[in-house]
């Protein structure tokens, strides 16, 4: 079965609705037909300098949210990135094959760096895409299910992989294909519907999976829309309303044209009230499941130990191959 790798950063206690719709629901569906590996990207999370005890806690909570979202440890390999040291090791090799200018063109770095200022930004944040390339290439992953926001990072991964194969032999690494599900690919901030909903945003435009559902309902009801007062899916002209329709469709399984028809002669308020209800109906049982997973830390640790062992078997084979190809002398 073709292999798939993806992950999320434990940068907050809670994931967002963007992570859920854009990534987690896809991960769950992919378990049926692929050999799936899903990690908690704690090394990536270090790029923003988290408080140590919080990072540990968030890594566990992220796992509990994967499980509550339907990722099945019997069918998927679940592991913590730092438990597989090959990630950091391969990243070094790849960073020596990545152009400085090439890395400088990554828009996510430019956006995040602009917010934090040059002094607040780290070299780790700059080389983040190289670590991400290592994550993917270690597992010979053929497909990488990520949101639209990660497209550029996947492209640089492909470029690095092709460069490696050109220099060191065509089968040094597997060049991955992106796997972006168009219709549900990207969820936007409710207050600023032209920026993506993100864990690092601090405003009231984010729906947190572990927030009080009442707060989330309120956020849906006060989402920014427009003055046209017609419910219509048109992301360019009507980003706010279109985002609400995307979320509604993803949570209920109803199609966007179907929703457009139902709300055609209704006010935005009706759409918001109904969507708020759908969000609460989704969040309430989700949070119950998260709590139940978190109440058994020994079981979470067992899942992680088994996952790390399986992941390392694959990763160590790839790393040995790459070390050999680039000319590192094997330790005897
Ligand atoms: P951060 O602000 O910490 O980068 P994030 O919300 O971007 O947080 P990540 O951990 O970087 O989350 O990404 C996890 C996964 O969620 C990735 O596959 C990413 O493509 C996806 N994702 C993140 N935000 C969205 C969004 N708004 N819509 C769809 N998918 C998203
Ligand atoms: Mg991100």
mmCIF file of C-alpha atoms and ligand atoms in Angstrom:
data_model
loop_
_atom_site.group_PDB
_atom_site.id
_atom_site.type_symbol
_atom_site.label_atom_id
_atom_site.label_comp_id
_atom_site.label_asym_id
_atom_site.label_seq_id
_atom_site.Cartn_x
_atom_site.Cartn_y
_atom_site.Cartn_z
ATOM 1 C CA UNK A 1 0.000 0.000 0.000
ATOM 2 C CA UNK A 2 1.336 3.477 -0.840
ATOM 3 C CA UNK A 3 2.562 5.370 2.149
ATOM 4 C CA UNK A 4 1.294 8.690 3.465
ATOM 5 C CA UNK A 5 2.818 10.982 6.051
ATOM 6 C CA UNK A 6 1.391 14.070 7.683
ATOM 7 C CA UNK A 7 1.538 15.911 10.975
ATOM 8 C CA UNK A 8 0.517 18.921 13.006
ATOM 9 C CA UNK A 9 2.503 21.109 15.305
ATOM 10 C CA UNK A 10 1.619 20.985 19.002
ATOM 11 C CA UNK A 11 1.768 24.773 19.128
ATOM 12 C CA UNK A 12 -1.389 25.142 21.171
ATOM 13 C CA UNK A 13 -3.537 23.226 23.661
ATOM 14 C CA UNK A 14 -6.169 22.949 20.992
ATOM 15 C CA UNK A 15 -6.246 22.390 17.265
ATOM 16 C CA UNK A 16 -8.456 24.628 15.135
ATOM 17 C CA UNK A 17 -11.429 23.884 12.957
ATOM 18 C CA UNK A 18 -9.077 24.592 10.024
ATOM 19 C CA UNK A 19 -6.811 21.748 11.134
ATOM 20 C CA UNK A 20 -9.824 19.487 11.526
ATOM 21 C CA UNK A 21 -11.478 20.198 8.189
ATOM 22 C CA UNK A 22 -8.320 20.799 6.181
ATOM 23 C CA UNK A 23 -6.313 17.896 7.543
ATOM 24 C CA UNK A 24 -7.751 15.579 10.188
ATOM 25 C CA UNK A 25 -10.886 14.512 8.302
ATOM 26 C CA UNK A 26 -8.720 13.663 5.303
ATOM 27 C CA UNK A 27 -6.306 11.692 7.448
ATOM 28 C CA UNK A 28 -9.139 9.576 8.745
ATOM 29 C CA UNK A 29 -10.464 8.832 5.264
ATOM 30 C CA UNK A 30 -7.003 7.924 3.955
ATOM 31 C CA UNK A 31 -6.543 5.174 6.546
ATOM 32 C CA UNK A 32 -8.683 2.850 4.441
ATOM 33 C CA UNK A 33 -6.486 2.797 1.385
ATOM 34 C CA UNK A 34 -3.004 3.861 2.470
ATOM 35 C CA UNK A 35 -0.299 2.965 4.919
ATOM 36 C CA UNK A 36 -0.667 6.115 7.016
ATOM 37 C CA UNK A 37 1.819 7.732 9.402
ATOM 38 C CA UNK A 38 0.743 10.750 11.418
ATOM 39 C CA UNK A 39 3.074 12.599 13.733
ATOM 40 C CA UNK A 40 3.006 15.282 16.374
ATOM 41 C CA UNK A 41 5.566 17.695 14.949
ATOM 42 C CA UNK A 42 7.184 18.786 18.197
ATOM 43 C CA UNK A 43 10.508 19.686 16.563
ATOM 44 C CA UNK A 44 8.623 22.047 14.293
ATOM 45 C CA UNK A 45 6.822 23.511 17.292
ATOM 46 C CA UNK A 46 10.198 24.446 18.809
ATOM 47 C CA UNK A 47 10.571 27.089 16.094
ATOM 48 C CA UNK A 48 8.284 29.353 18.094
ATOM 49 C CA UNK A 49 10.056 28.778 21.424
ATOM 50 C CA UNK A 50 7.302 27.236 23.536
ATOM 51 C CA UNK A 51 7.476 26.895 27.287
ATOM 52 C CA UNK A 52 8.912 23.349 27.896
ATOM 53 C CA UNK A 53 6.198 21.956 30.191
ATOM 54 C CA UNK A 54 3.504 23.295 27.906
ATOM 55 C CA UNK A 55 5.058 21.741 24.825
ATOM 56 C CA UNK A 56 5.028 18.322 26.502
ATOM 57 C CA UNK A 57 1.404 18.750 27.537
ATOM 58 C CA UNK A 58 0.378 19.981 24.107
ATOM 59 C CA UNK A 59 2.024 17.047 22.396
ATOM 60 C CA UNK A 60 -0.195 14.653 24.390
ATOM 61 C CA UNK A 61 -3.272 16.782 23.795
ATOM 62 C CA UNK A 62 -2.593 16.841 20.073
ATOM 63 C CA UNK A 63 -2.503 13.048 20.073
ATOM 64 C CA UNK A 64 -5.806 12.929 21.971
ATOM 65 C CA UNK A 65 -7.342 15.173 19.304
ATOM 66 C CA UNK A 66 -6.075 12.955 16.489
ATOM 67 C CA UNK A 67 -7.703 9.983 18.203
ATOM 68 C CA UNK A 68 -10.927 11.850 18.959
ATOM 69 C CA UNK A 69 -11.081 12.898 15.309
ATOM 70 C CA UNK A 70 -11.043 9.261 14.255
ATOM 71 C CA UNK A 71 -7.413 8.367 13.635
ATOM 72 C CA UNK A 72 -7.119 4.710 14.569
ATOM 73 C CA UNK A 73 -3.836 3.555 16.143
ATOM 74 C CA UNK A 74 -4.473 0.039 14.840
ATOM 75 C CA UNK A 75 -4.451 1.275 11.270
ATOM 76 C CA UNK A 76 -2.158 4.327 11.450
ATOM 77 C CA UNK A 77 1.306 4.809 12.884
ATOM 78 C CA UNK A 78 1.102 7.640 15.408
ATOM 79 C CA UNK A 79 4.349 9.051 16.680
ATOM 80 C CA UNK A 80 6.132 12.050 18.131
ATOM 81 C CA UNK A 81 8.628 13.560 15.693
ATOM 82 C CA UNK A 82 11.435 13.872 18.263
ATOM 83 C CA UNK A 83 11.106 10.166 19.138
ATOM 84 C CA UNK A 84 12.516 9.459 15.690
ATOM 85 C CA UNK A 85 15.926 11.175 15.663
ATOM 86 C CA UNK A 86 16.322 10.514 11.933
ATOM 87 C CA UNK A 87 14.143 13.576 11.224
ATOM 88 C CA UNK A 88 16.731 15.999 12.546
ATOM 89 C CA UNK A 89 19.561 13.979 11.012
ATOM 90 C CA UNK A 90 18.147 13.940 7.503
ATOM 91 C CA UNK A 91 17.227 17.625 7.789
ATOM 92 C CA UNK A 92 20.919 18.482 8.077
ATOM 93 C CA UNK A 93 21.775 16.583 4.897
ATOM 94 C CA UNK A 94 18.910 18.281 3.068
ATOM 95 C CA UNK A 95 19.816 21.736 4.317
ATOM 96 C CA UNK A 96 23.149 21.296 2.578
ATOM 97 C CA UNK A 97 21.217 20.699 -0.658
ATOM 98 C CA UNK A 98 18.870 23.682 -0.319
ATOM 99 C CA UNK A 99 19.630 27.085 -1.775
ATOM 100 C CA UNK A 100 19.564 30.055 0.559
ATOM 101 C CA UNK A 101 17.590 32.046 -2.005
ATOM 102 C CA UNK A 102 15.246 29.125 -2.541
ATOM 103 C CA UNK A 103 14.467 28.929 1.182
ATOM 104 C CA UNK A 104 14.111 32.726 1.375
ATOM 105 C CA UNK A 105 11.203 32.621 -1.049
ATOM 106 C CA UNK A 106 8.915 30.675 1.309
ATOM 107 C CA UNK A 107 5.883 32.856 1.957
ATOM 108 C CA UNK A 108 4.991 31.242 5.293
ATOM 109 C CA UNK A 109 8.381 32.253 6.656
ATOM 110 C CA UNK A 110 8.011 35.740 5.261
ATOM 111 C CA UNK A 111 4.535 36.090 6.834
ATOM 112 C CA UNK A 112 5.522 34.723 10.222
ATOM 113 C CA UNK A 113 8.798 36.672 10.245
ATOM 114 C CA UNK A 114 6.954 39.870 9.373
ATOM 115 C CA UNK A 115 4.770 39.390 12.463
ATOM 116 C CA UNK A 116 7.648 38.573 14.791
ATOM 117 C CA UNK A 117 10.288 40.963 13.434
ATOM 118 C CA UNK A 118 13.815 39.922 12.456
ATOM 119 C CA UNK A 119 14.998 39.616 16.054
ATOM 120 C CA UNK A 120 12.045 37.474 17.096
ATOM 121 C CA UNK A 121 12.519 35.162 14.150
ATOM 122 C CA UNK A 122 14.762 32.116 14.427
ATOM 123 C CA UNK A 123 16.956 30.254 11.985
ATOM 124 C CA UNK A 124 14.779 27.245 12.860
ATOM 125 C CA UNK A 125 11.727 28.983 11.468
ATOM 126 C CA UNK A 126 13.701 29.735 8.330
ATOM 127 C CA UNK A 127 14.800 26.127 7.846
ATOM 128 C CA UNK A 128 11.379 24.723 8.799
ATOM 129 C CA UNK A 129 10.623 23.666 5.194
ATOM 130 C CA UNK A 130 13.844 21.644 5.132
ATOM 131 C CA UNK A 131 12.800 19.745 8.254
ATOM 132 C CA UNK A 132 9.415 19.215 6.658
ATOM 133 C CA UNK A 133 11.130 17.833 3.561
ATOM 134 C CA UNK A 134 13.032 15.418 5.818
ATOM 135 C CA UNK A 135 9.756 14.333 7.473
ATOM 136 C CA UNK A 136 8.319 13.395 4.119
ATOM 137 C CA UNK A 137 11.368 11.896 2.422
ATOM 138 C CA UNK A 138 12.273 9.645 5.368
ATOM 139 C CA UNK A 139 9.166 7.547 4.806
ATOM 140 C CA UNK A 140 9.323 7.402 1.007
ATOM 141 C CA UNK A 141 5.867 8.962 1.222
ATOM 142 C CA UNK A 142 4.140 9.049 -2.119
ATOM 143 C CA UNK A 143 1.381 11.341 -0.986
ATOM 144 C CA UNK A 144 1.286 14.106 1.573
ATOM 145 C CA UNK A 145 -2.162 15.263 2.579
ATOM 146 C CA UNK A 146 -1.755 18.881 3.618
ATOM 147 C CA UNK A 147 -3.782 22.036 3.330
ATOM 148 C CA UNK A 148 -3.365 24.588 0.595
ATOM 149 C CA UNK A 149 -1.131 26.624 2.964
ATOM 150 C CA UNK A 150 1.543 23.923 2.738
ATOM 151 C CA UNK A 151 1.624 23.696 -1.051
ATOM 152 C CA UNK A 152 4.806 25.763 -1.382
ATOM 153 C CA UNK A 153 6.568 23.620 1.219
ATOM 154 C CA UNK A 154 5.632 20.513 -0.700
ATOM 155 C CA UNK A 155 6.991 22.039 -3.853
ATOM 156 C CA UNK A 156 10.337 22.758 -2.229
ATOM 157 C CA UNK A 157 10.341 19.180 -0.906
ATOM 158 C CA UNK A 158 9.908 17.924 -4.454
ATOM 159 C CA UNK A 159 12.682 20.212 -5.709
ATOM 160 C CA UNK A 160 15.081 19.038 -3.011
ATOM 161 C CA UNK A 161 14.167 15.399 -3.665
ATOM 162 C CA UNK A 162 14.744 15.750 -7.404
ATOM 163 C CA UNK A 163 18.067 17.475 -6.778
ATOM 164 C CA UNK A 164 19.184 14.650 -4.497
ATOM 165 C CA UNK A 165 18.223 12.057 -7.073
ATOM 166 C CA UNK A 166 20.038 13.918 -9.840
ATOM 167 C CA UNK A 167 23.209 14.194 -7.793
ATOM 168 C CA UNK A 168 23.272 10.899 -5.943
ATOM 169 C CA UNK A 169 21.264 8.447 -8.029
ATOM 170 C CA UNK A 170 17.645 8.418 -9.180
ATOM 171 C CA UNK A 171 16.398 6.181 -6.369
ATOM 172 C CA UNK A 172 17.982 8.045 -3.465
ATOM 173 C CA UNK A 173 14.571 9.334 -2.326
ATOM 174 C CA UNK A 174 10.955 9.094 -3.479
ATOM 175 C CA UNK A 175 9.574 12.332 -4.953
ATOM 176 C CA UNK A 176 6.198 12.936 -3.265
ATOM 177 C CA UNK A 177 2.919 14.089 -4.823
ATOM 178 C CA UNK A 178 0.798 16.659 -3.028
ATOM 179 C CA UNK A 179 -2.635 15.476 -1.979
ATOM 180 C CA UNK A 180 -4.820 18.504 -1.534
ATOM 181 C CA UNK A 181 -8.565 17.965 -1.487
ATOM 182 C CA UNK A 182 -9.826 21.032 -3.298
ATOM 183 C CA UNK A 183 -13.306 21.709 -1.981
ATOM 184 C CA UNK A 184 -12.419 21.477 1.698
ATOM 185 C CA UNK A 185 -8.844 22.570 1.382
ATOM 186 C CA UNK A 186 -8.691 25.853 3.241
ATOM 187 C CA UNK A 187 -10.607 27.417 6.116
ATOM 188 C CA UNK A 188 -10.290 31.149 6.719
ATOM 189 C CA UNK A 189 -10.264 33.313 9.806
ATOM 190 C CA UNK A 190 -13.816 34.342 10.720
ATOM 191 C CA UNK A 191 -12.840 37.952 11.378
ATOM 192 C CA UNK A 192 -10.381 38.239 8.525
ATOM 193 C CA UNK A 193 -11.705 35.864 5.888
ATOM 194 C CA UNK A 194 -8.812 36.453 3.518
ATOM 195 C CA UNK A 195 -6.236 35.019 5.968
ATOM 196 C CA UNK A 196 -6.247 31.366 6.874
ATOM 197 C CA UNK A 197 -7.547 30.209 10.224
ATOM 198 C CA UNK A 198 -4.415 29.392 12.173
ATOM 199 C CA UNK A 199 -3.246 28.230 15.578
ATOM 200 C CA UNK A 200 -0.925 31.195 15.808
ATOM 201 C CA UNK A 201 -3.696 33.764 15.317
ATOM 202 C CA UNK A 202 -4.767 35.513 18.519
ATOM 203 C CA UNK A 203 -8.028 37.196 17.517
ATOM 204 C CA UNK A 204 -11.645 36.065 17.667
ATOM 205 C CA UNK A 205 -11.651 34.613 14.187
ATOM 206 C CA UNK A 206 -10.484 31.126 15.195
ATOM 207 C CA UNK A 207 -12.659 28.181 16.220
ATOM 208 C CA UNK A 208 -10.690 26.101 18.721
ATOM 209 C CA UNK A 209 -11.715 22.468 18.936
ATOM 210 C CA UNK A 210 -11.347 22.494 22.717
ATOM 211 C CA UNK A 211 -12.909 25.880 23.445
ATOM 212 C CA UNK A 212 -16.259 26.108 25.197
ATOM 213 C CA UNK A 213 -18.716 25.378 22.338
ATOM 214 C CA UNK A 214 -20.750 28.420 23.406
ATOM 215 C CA UNK A 215 -17.777 30.643 22.648
ATOM 216 C CA UNK A 216 -17.427 29.015 19.245
ATOM 217 C CA UNK A 217 -21.122 29.501 18.501
ATOM 218 C CA UNK A 218 -20.732 33.172 19.327
ATOM 219 C CA UNK A 219 -17.730 33.457 17.037
ATOM 220 C CA UNK A 220 -19.671 31.966 14.144
ATOM 221 C CA UNK A 221 -22.519 34.393 14.778
ATOM 222 C CA UNK A 222 -20.195 37.375 14.719
ATOM 223 C CA UNK A 223 -18.224 36.249 11.654
ATOM 224 C CA UNK A 224 -17.440 39.013 9.157
ATOM 225 C CA UNK A 225 -19.594 38.817 6.015
ATOM 226 C CA UNK A 226 -20.480 41.553 3.472
ATOM 227 C CA UNK A 227 -23.265 44.018 2.570
ATOM 228 C CA UNK A 228 -24.773 42.145 -0.327
ATOM 229 C CA UNK A 229 -27.097 40.098 1.898
ATOM 230 C CA UNK A 230 -27.266 37.173 -0.523
ATOM 231 C CA UNK A 231 -26.024 33.740 0.501
ATOM 232 C CA UNK A 232 -23.846 32.746 -2.420
ATOM 233 C CA UNK A 233 -20.547 30.881 -2.716
ATOM 234 C CA UNK A 234 -18.039 33.253 -4.291
ATOM 235 C CA UNK A 235 -14.686 33.192 -2.478
ATOM 236 C CA UNK A 236 -13.251 36.181 -4.367
ATOM 237 C CA UNK A 237 -16.177 38.572 -3.925
ATOM 238 C CA UNK A 238 -17.651 37.104 -0.736
ATOM 239 C CA UNK A 239 -14.856 35.476 1.284
ATOM 240 C CA UNK A 240 -16.712 35.568 4.626
ATOM 241 C CA UNK A 241 -19.946 33.939 3.461
ATOM 242 C CA UNK A 242 -18.077 31.453 1.291
ATOM 243 C CA UNK A 243 -15.982 30.407 4.273
ATOM 244 C CA UNK A 244 -19.123 29.807 6.341
ATOM 245 C CA UNK A 245 -20.549 27.685 3.537
ATOM 246 C CA UNK A 246 -17.327 25.678 3.316
ATOM 247 C CA UNK A 247 -17.401 24.998 7.050
ATOM 248 C CA UNK A 248 -21.112 24.146 6.971
ATOM 249 C CA UNK A 249 -20.627 21.735 4.114
ATOM 250 C CA UNK A 250 -17.622 20.051 5.733
ATOM 251 C CA UNK A 251 -19.366 19.528 9.081
ATOM 252 C CA UNK A 252 -22.689 18.288 7.736
ATOM 253 C CA UNK A 253 -21.726 16.550 4.494
ATOM 254 C CA UNK A 254 -24.251 18.681 2.583
ATOM 255 C CA UNK A 255 -23.061 20.160 -0.703
ATOM 256 C CA UNK A 256 -22.489 23.878 -1.149
ATOM 257 C CA UNK A 257 -25.082 24.233 -3.977
ATOM 258 C CA UNK A 258 -27.597 22.539 -1.708
ATOM 259 C CA UNK A 259 -26.849 25.035 1.075
ATOM 260 C CA UNK A 260 -27.005 27.965 -1.372
ATOM 261 C CA UNK A 261 -30.473 26.860 -2.410
ATOM 262 C CA UNK A 262 -31.696 26.463 1.139
ATOM 263 C CA UNK A 263 -30.466 29.915 2.230
ATOM 264 C CA UNK A 264 -31.135 31.740 -1.051
ATOM 265 C CA UNK A 265 -33.943 33.937 0.325
ATOM 266 C CA UNK A 266 -32.780 33.960 3.913
ATOM 267 C CA UNK A 267 -30.676 36.417 5.832
ATOM 268 C CA UNK A 268 -27.096 35.832 6.878
ATOM 269 C CA UNK A 269 -28.373 35.544 10.443
ATOM 270 C CA UNK A 270 -30.222 32.323 9.620
ATOM 271 C CA UNK A 271 -27.159 30.771 8.064
ATOM 272 C CA UNK A 272 -25.069 31.742 11.065
ATOM 273 C CA UNK A 273 -27.523 30.424 13.636
ATOM 274 C CA UNK A 274 -27.792 27.065 11.883
ATOM 275 C CA UNK A 275 -24.069 26.799 11.364
ATOM 276 C CA UNK A 276 -23.416 27.707 15.001
ATOM 277 C CA UNK A 277 -25.695 24.834 15.972
ATOM 278 C CA UNK A 278 -23.851 22.421 13.678
ATOM 279 C CA UNK A 279 -20.545 23.533 15.196
ATOM 280 C CA UNK A 280 -21.806 22.926 18.747
ATOM 281 C CA UNK A 281 -23.162 19.521 17.730
ATOM 282 C CA UNK A 282 -19.774 18.597 16.371
ATOM 283 C CA UNK A 283 -17.662 20.034 19.203
ATOM 284 C CA UNK A 284 -19.558 18.615 22.161
ATOM 285 C CA UNK A 285 -19.009 14.886 21.526
ATOM 286 C CA UNK A 286 -15.542 15.595 20.134
ATOM 287 C CA UNK A 287 -14.503 17.161 23.428
ATOM 288 C CA UNK A 288 -15.942 14.250 25.398
ATOM 289 C CA UNK A 289 -13.783 11.881 23.413
ATOM 290 C CA UNK A 290 -10.677 14.040 23.943
ATOM 291 C CA UNK A 291 -11.279 14.060 27.702
ATOM 292 C CA UNK A 292 -11.635 10.341 27.802
ATOM 293 C CA UNK A 293 -8.335 9.801 25.940
ATOM 294 C CA UNK A 294 -6.552 12.297 28.187
ATOM 295 C CA UNK A 295 -7.765 10.479 31.285
ATOM 296 C CA UNK A 296 -5.567 7.502 30.376
ATOM 297 C CA UNK A 297 -2.004 8.797 29.825
ATOM 298 C CA UNK A 298 -0.506 5.295 30.095
ATOM 299 C CA UNK A 299 -2.526 4.219 27.067
ATOM 300 C CA UNK A 300 -1.421 7.317 25.134
ATOM 301 C CA UNK A 301 2.185 6.465 25.940
ATOM 302 C CA UNK A 302 1.678 2.916 24.691
ATOM 303 C CA UNK A 303 0.342 4.237 21.389
ATOM 304 C CA UNK A 304 3.358 6.526 21.064
ATOM 305 C CA UNK A 305 5.919 3.855 21.932
ATOM 306 C CA UNK A 306 4.513 1.456 19.364
ATOM 307 C CA UNK A 307 4.309 4.224 16.775
ATOM 308 C CA UNK A 308 7.881 5.387 17.312
ATOM 309 C CA UNK A 309 9.182 1.872 16.919
ATOM 310 C CA UNK A 310 7.381 1.350 13.615
ATOM 311 C CA UNK A 311 8.394 4.771 12.318
ATOM 312 C CA UNK A 312 12.053 4.248 13.215
ATOM 313 C CA UNK A 313 12.230 0.994 11.317
ATOM 314 C CA UNK A 314 11.368 2.829 8.127
ATOM 315 C CA UNK A 315 13.242 6.053 8.859
ATOM 316 C CA UNK A 316 16.519 4.398 9.786
ATOM 317 C CA UNK A 317 16.593 2.460 6.516
ATOM 318 C CA UNK A 318 16.111 5.629 4.468
ATOM 319 C CA UNK A 319 18.651 7.596 6.460
ATOM 320 C CA UNK A 320 21.276 4.850 6.063
ATOM 321 C CA UNK A 321 20.701 4.875 2.299
ATOM 322 C CA UNK A 322 21.041 8.668 2.076
ATOM 323 C CA UNK A 323 24.126 8.745 4.334
ATOM 324 C CA UNK A 324 25.734 6.170 2.098
ATOM 325 C CA UNK A 325 24.833 8.001 -1.130
ATOM 326 C CA UNK A 326 26.187 11.352 0.010
ATOM 327 C CA UNK A 327 29.468 9.740 1.030
ATOM 328 C CA UNK A 328 29.366 9.595 4.809
ATOM 329 C CA UNK A 329 31.650 6.880 6.136
ATOM 330 C CA UNK A 330 29.653 4.208 7.936
ATOM 331 C CA UNK A 331 30.446 3.681 11.609
ATOM 332 C CA UNK A 332 31.872 0.205 12.098
HETATM 333 P P1 LIG B 1 0.462 27.316 13.109
HETATM 334 O O1 LIG B 1 -0.143 28.670 13.095
HETATM 335 O O2 LIG B 1 1.036 26.890 14.424
HETATM 336 O O3 LIG B 1 1.341 27.027 11.931
HETATM 337 P P2 LIG B 1 -1.607 25.816 11.786
HETATM 338 O O4 LIG B 1 -3.043 25.981 12.110
HETATM 339 O O5 LIG B 1 -1.085 26.318 10.496
HETATM 340 O O6 LIG B 1 -0.805 26.368 13.007
HETATM 341 P P3 LIG B 1 -0.118 23.368 11.474
HETATM 342 O O7 LIG B 1 0.210 22.493 12.622
HETATM 343 O O8 LIG B 1 0.963 24.219 10.870
HETATM 344 O O9 LIG B 1 -1.342 24.270 11.911
HETATM 345 O O10 LIG B 1 -0.766 22.511 10.307
HETATM 346 C C1 LIG B 1 -1.418 21.271 10.509
HETATM 347 C C2 LIG B 1 -2.205 20.878 9.283
HETATM 348 O O11 LIG B 1 -3.400 21.651 9.221
HETATM 349 C C3 LIG B 1 -1.497 21.091 7.950
HETATM 350 O O12 LIG B 1 -1.798 19.990 7.110
HETATM 351 C C4 LIG B 1 -2.127 22.324 7.397
HETATM 352 O O13 LIG B 1 -2.136 22.327 5.983
HETATM 353 C C5 LIG B 1 -3.544 22.222 7.935
HETATM 354 N N1 LIG B 1 -4.172 23.522 8.105
HETATM 355 C C6 LIG B 1 -3.755 24.490 8.954
HETATM 356 N N2 LIG B 1 -4.563 25.554 8.895
HETATM 357 C C7 LIG B 1 -5.514 25.255 7.977
HETATM 358 C C8 LIG B 1 -6.649 25.956 7.454
HETATM 359 N N3 LIG B 1 -6.964 27.169 7.875
HETATM 360 N N4 LIG B 1 -7.420 25.349 6.537
HETATM 361 C C9 LIG B 1 -7.110 24.109 6.108
HETATM 362 N N5 LIG B 1 -6.063 23.400 6.551
HETATM 363 C C10 LIG B 1 -5.269 23.945 7.472
HETATM 364 MG MG1 LIG B 2 1.062 26.155 10.004
#
